[in-house]
Short mmCIF file of C-alpha atoms in Angstrom, two decimals:
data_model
loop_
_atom_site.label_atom_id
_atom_site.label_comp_id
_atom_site.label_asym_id
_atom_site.label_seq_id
_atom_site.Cartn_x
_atom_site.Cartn_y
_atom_site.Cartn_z
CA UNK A 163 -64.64 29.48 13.53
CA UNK A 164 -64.00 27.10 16.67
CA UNK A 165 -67.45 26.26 18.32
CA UNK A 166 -66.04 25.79 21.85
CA UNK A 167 -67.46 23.55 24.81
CA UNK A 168 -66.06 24.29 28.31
CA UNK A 169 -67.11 21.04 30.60
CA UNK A 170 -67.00 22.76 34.13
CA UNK A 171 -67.44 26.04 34.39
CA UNK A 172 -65.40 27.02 37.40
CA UNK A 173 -62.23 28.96 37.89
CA UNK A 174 -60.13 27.49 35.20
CA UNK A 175 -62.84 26.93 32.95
CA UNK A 176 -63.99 31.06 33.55
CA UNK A 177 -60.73 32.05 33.19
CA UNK A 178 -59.94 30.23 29.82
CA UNK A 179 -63.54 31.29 28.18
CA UNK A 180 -63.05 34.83 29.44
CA UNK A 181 -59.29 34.72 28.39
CA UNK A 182 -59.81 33.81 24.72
CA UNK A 183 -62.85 36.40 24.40
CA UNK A 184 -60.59 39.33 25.95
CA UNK A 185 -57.58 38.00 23.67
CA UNK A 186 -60.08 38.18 20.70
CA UNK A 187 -59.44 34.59 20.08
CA UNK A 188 -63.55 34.63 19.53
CA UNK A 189 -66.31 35.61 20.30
CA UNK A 190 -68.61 34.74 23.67
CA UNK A 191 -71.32 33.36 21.29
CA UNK A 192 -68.50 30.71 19.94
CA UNK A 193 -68.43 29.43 23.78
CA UNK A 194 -70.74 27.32 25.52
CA UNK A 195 -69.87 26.88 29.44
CA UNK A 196 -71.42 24.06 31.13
CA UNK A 197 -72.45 24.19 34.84
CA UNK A 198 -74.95 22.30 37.19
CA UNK A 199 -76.18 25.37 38.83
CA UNK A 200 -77.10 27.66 35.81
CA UNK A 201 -77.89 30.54 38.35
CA UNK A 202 -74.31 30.79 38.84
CA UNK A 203 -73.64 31.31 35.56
CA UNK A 204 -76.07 34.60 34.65
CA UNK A 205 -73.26 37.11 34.43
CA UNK A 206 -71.32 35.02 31.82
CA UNK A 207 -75.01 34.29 30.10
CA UNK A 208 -75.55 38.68 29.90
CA UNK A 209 -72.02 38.80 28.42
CA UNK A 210 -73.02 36.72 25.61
CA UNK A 211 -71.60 33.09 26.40
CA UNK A 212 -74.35 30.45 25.69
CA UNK A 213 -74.88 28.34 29.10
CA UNK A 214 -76.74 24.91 29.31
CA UNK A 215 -76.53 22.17 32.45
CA UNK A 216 -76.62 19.44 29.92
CA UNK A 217 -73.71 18.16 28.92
CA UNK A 218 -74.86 16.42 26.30
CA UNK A 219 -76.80 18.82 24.61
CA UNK A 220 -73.57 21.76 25.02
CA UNK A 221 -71.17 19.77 23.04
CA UNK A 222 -73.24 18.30 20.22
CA UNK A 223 -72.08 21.37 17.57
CA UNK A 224 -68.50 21.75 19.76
CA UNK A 225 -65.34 21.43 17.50
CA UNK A 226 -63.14 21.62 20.98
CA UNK A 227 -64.70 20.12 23.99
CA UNK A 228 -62.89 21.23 26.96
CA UNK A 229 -63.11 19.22 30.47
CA UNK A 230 -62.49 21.06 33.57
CA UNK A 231 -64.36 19.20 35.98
CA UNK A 232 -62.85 18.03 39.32
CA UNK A 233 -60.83 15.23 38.95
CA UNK A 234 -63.20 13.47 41.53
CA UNK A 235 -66.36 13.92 38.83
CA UNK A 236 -64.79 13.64 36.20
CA UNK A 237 -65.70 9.82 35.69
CA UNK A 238 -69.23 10.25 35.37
CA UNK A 239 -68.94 12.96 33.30
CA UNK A 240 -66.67 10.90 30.53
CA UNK A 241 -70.01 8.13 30.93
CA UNK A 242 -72.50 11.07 30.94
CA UNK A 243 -71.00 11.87 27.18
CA UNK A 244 -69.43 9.14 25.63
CA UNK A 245 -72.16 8.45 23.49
CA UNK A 246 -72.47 11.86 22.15
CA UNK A 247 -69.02 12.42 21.47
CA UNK A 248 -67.65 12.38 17.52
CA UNK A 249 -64.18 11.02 17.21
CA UNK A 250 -63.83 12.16 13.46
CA UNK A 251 -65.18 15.69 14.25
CA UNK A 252 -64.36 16.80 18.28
CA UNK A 253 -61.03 16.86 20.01
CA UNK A 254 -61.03 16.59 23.61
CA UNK A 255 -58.81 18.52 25.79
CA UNK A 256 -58.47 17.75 29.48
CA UNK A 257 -57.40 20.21 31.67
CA UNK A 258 -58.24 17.73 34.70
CA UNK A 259 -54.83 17.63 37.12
CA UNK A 260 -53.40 13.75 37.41
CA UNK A 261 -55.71 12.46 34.06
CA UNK A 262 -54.02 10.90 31.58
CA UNK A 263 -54.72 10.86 27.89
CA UNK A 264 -55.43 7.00 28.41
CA UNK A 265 -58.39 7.49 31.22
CA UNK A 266 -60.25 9.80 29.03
CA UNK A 267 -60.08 7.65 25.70
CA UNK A 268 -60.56 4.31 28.32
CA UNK A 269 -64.25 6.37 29.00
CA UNK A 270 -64.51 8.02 25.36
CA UNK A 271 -63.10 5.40 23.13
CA UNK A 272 -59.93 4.53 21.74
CA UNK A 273 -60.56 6.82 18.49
CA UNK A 274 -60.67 10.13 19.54
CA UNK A 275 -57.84 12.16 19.88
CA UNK A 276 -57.20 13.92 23.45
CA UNK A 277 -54.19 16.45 24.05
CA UNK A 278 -53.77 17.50 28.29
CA UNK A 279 -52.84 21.19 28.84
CA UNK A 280 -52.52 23.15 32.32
CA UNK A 281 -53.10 26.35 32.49
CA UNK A 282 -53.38 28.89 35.33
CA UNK A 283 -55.94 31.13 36.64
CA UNK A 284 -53.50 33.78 35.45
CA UNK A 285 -55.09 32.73 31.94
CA UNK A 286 -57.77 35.07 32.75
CA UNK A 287 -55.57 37.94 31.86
CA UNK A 288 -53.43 36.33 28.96
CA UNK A 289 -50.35 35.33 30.76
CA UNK A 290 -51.25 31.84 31.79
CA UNK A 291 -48.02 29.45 31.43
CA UNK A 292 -49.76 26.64 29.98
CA UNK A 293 -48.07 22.94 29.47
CA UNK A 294 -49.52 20.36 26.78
CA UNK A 295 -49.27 17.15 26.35
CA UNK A 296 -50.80 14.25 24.21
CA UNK A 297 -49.67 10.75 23.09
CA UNK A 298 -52.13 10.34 20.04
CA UNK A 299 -52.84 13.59 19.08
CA UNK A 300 -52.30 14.78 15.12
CA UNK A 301 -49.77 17.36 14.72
CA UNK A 302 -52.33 19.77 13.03
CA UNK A 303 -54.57 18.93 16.48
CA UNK A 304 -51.55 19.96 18.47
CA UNK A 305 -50.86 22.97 16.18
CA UNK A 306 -54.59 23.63 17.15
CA UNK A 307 -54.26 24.01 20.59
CA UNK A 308 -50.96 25.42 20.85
CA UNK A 309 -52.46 28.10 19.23
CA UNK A 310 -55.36 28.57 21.24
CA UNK A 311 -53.46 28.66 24.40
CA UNK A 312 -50.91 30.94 23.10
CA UNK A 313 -53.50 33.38 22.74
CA UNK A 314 -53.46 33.39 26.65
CA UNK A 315 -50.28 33.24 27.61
CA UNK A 316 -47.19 31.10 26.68
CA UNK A 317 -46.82 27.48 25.93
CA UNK A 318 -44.34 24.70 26.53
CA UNK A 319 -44.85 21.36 25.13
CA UNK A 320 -43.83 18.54 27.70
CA UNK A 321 -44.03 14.49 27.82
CA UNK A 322 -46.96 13.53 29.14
CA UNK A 323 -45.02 11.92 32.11
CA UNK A 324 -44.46 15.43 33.24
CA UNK A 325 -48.23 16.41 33.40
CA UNK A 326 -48.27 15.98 37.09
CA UNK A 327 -44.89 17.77 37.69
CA UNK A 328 -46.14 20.85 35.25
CA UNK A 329 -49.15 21.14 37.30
CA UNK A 330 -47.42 21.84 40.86
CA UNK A 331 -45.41 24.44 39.32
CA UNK A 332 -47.35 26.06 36.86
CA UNK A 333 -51.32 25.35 38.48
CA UNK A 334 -50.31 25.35 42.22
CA UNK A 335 -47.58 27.21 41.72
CA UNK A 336 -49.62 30.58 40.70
CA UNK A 337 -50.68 30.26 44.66
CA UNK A 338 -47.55 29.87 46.31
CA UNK A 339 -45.94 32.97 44.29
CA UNK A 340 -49.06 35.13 45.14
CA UNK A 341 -48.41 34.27 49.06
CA UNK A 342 -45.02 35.35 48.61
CA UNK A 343 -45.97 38.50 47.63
CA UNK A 344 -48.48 38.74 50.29
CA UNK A 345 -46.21 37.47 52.91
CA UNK A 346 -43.58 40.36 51.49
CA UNK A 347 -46.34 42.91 51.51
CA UNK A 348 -46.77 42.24 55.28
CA UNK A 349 -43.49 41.98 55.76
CA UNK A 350 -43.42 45.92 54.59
CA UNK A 351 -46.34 46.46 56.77
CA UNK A 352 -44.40 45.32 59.58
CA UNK A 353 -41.53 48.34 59.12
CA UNK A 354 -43.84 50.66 58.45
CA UNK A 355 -45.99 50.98 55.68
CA UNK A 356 -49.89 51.18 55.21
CA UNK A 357 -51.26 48.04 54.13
CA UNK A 358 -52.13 48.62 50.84
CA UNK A 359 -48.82 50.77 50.14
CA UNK A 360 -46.83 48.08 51.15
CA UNK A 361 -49.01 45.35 48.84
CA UNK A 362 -49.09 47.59 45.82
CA UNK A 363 -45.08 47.49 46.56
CA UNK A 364 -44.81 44.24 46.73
CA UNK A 365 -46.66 43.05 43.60
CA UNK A 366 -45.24 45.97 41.56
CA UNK A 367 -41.49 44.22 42.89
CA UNK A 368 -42.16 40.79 42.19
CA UNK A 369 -43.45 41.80 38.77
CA UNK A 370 -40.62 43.64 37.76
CA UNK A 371 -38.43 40.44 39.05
CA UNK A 372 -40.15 38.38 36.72
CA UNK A 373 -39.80 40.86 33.98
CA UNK A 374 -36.17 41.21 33.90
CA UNK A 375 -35.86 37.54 33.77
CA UNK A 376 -38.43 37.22 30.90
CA UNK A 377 -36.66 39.87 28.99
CA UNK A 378 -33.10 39.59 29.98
CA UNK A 379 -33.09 35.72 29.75
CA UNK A 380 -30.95 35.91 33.44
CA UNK A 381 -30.68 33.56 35.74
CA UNK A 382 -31.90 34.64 39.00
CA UNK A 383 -28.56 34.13 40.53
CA UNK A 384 -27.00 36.35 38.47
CA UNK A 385 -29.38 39.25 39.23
CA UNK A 386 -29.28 38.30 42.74
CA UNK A 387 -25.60 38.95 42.52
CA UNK A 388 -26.15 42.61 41.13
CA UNK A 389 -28.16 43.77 44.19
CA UNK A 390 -26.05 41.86 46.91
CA UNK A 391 -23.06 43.58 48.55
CA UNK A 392 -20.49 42.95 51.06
CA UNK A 393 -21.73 43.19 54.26
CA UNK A 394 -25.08 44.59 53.12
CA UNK A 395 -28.66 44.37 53.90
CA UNK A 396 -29.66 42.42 50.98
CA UNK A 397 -27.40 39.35 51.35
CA UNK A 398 -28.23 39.51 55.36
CA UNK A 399 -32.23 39.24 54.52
CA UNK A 400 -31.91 36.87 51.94
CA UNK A 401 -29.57 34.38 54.49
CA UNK A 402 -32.04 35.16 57.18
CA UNK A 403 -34.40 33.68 54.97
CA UNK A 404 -32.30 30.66 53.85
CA UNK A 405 -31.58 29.60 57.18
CA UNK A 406 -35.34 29.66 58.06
CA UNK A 407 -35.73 27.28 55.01
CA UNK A 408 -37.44 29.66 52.64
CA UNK A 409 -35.93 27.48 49.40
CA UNK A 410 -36.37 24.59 51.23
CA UNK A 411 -39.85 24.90 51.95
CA UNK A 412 -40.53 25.99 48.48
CA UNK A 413 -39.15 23.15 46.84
CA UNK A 414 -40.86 21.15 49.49
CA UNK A 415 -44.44 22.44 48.83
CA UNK A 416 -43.61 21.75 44.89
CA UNK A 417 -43.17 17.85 45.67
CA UNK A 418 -46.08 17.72 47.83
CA UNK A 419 -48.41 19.33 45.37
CA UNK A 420 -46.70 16.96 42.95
CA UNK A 421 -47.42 13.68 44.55
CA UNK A 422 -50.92 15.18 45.19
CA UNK A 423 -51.58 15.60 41.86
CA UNK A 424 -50.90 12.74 40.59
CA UNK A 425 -53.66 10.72 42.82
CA UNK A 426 -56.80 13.12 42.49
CA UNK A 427 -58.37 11.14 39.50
CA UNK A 428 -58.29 7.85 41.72
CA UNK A 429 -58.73 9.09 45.50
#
């Protein structure tokens, strides 16, 4: 069975432990979340997941040690456990946005292997898209964690190059998707509904959008096409919407988040 070791315990690091215990990927006893404040870890301590604020100490029987600090503290932790750390027995996987595989072996050693992955909080639930990465990695390592992520969600293996990129749209992404749907559930406030009629609307839309492309394998032009008619409302609130630079700003926010991403480790 995987002993696991979750560096960081805060949202991504939750979700993932909480994820793979719902998922029955193991059990809560197989995870030990790590946290400076243990007081803020006492619910996930009564649901069974061992808790210590030494990092050290949490991943000396770890087969998996996962980091999920901040980028920004992420440095001292690599020093903190660099001489605990067994290259022959531990993999490392970062799931620190704009770290390379390089920075964590340059603080852990040349010899052990370290494969990136970036989830989403949506991991929580088992339908995190999650992107991995490595440039030294075995294949049965990456077989490893393929696995474990697929028990969460889905999985696309990228370059590493594409780390930063994957993060905007998978990581960030998650938040700009959820304030569409909040700025389309006050949009149906606006004409008339209650508040939390027009939300439960909204999410309940945008979910079914995202189904029919999962299952249909559509483009979204192409089922844009089937609900836009001459002269009809559709096409006149999706070009009201164009010419106030919805896409636009979209893509825009993606390229910011991008560049952002990639200098956290170093800022």
């Amino acid at each position: 069975m995987n002993k696991i070791t979750i560096i960081g315990s805060g949202n991504i690091g939750l979700s993932l432990a909480k994820g793979l215990v719902n998922k029955a990927y193991c059990q809560a006893e197989d995870i030990t979340l790590t946290r400076r404040n243990l007081k803020l870890l006492s619910e996930e301590a009564a649901a069974g997941f061992k808790v210590s604020d030494n990092n050290n100490v949490a991943i000396y029987d770890a087969n998996v040690i996962v980091l999920a600090v901040l980028p920004q503290q992420l440095k001292s932790v690599l020093e903190e456990i660099a001489p605990t750390v067994s290259p022959e027995k531990q993999l490392v996987v970062s799931v620190v946005s704009g770290v390379t595989c390089a920075d964590v072996r340059d603080k852990l050693g040349n010899d052990i292997q370290v494969i990136r992955a970036m989830p989403n909080t949506a991991i929580a639930i088992g339908q995190s898209m999650t992107c991995i990465a490595s440039d030294n990695a075995s294949d049965e390592q990456f077989e490893r964690v393929t696995q474990l992520f697929e028990t969460v969600g889905a999985v696309v293996t990228i370059n590493e190059d594409l780390m930063t990129a994957a993060t905007a749209l998978c990581a960030c992404g998650i938040a700009f998707f959820l304030r569409s749907i909040r700025a389309a559930s006050q949009g149906g406030v606006e004409i008339g509904f209650h508040a939390h009629d027009a939300l439960k609307m909204a999410i309940q839309t945008a979910k079914g959008a995202a189904d029919l492309l999962l299952q249909t394998q559509s483009h979204p032009e192409g089922e844009i096409d089937k609900v836009t008619s001459p002269k009809g409302c559709t096409i006149a609130g999706l070009n009201e919407m164009e010419h106030n630079g919805f896409s636009s700003a979209f893509i825009k926010g993606i390229k910011l988040s991008a560049r952002k991403a990639g200098g956290l480790y170093n800022d």
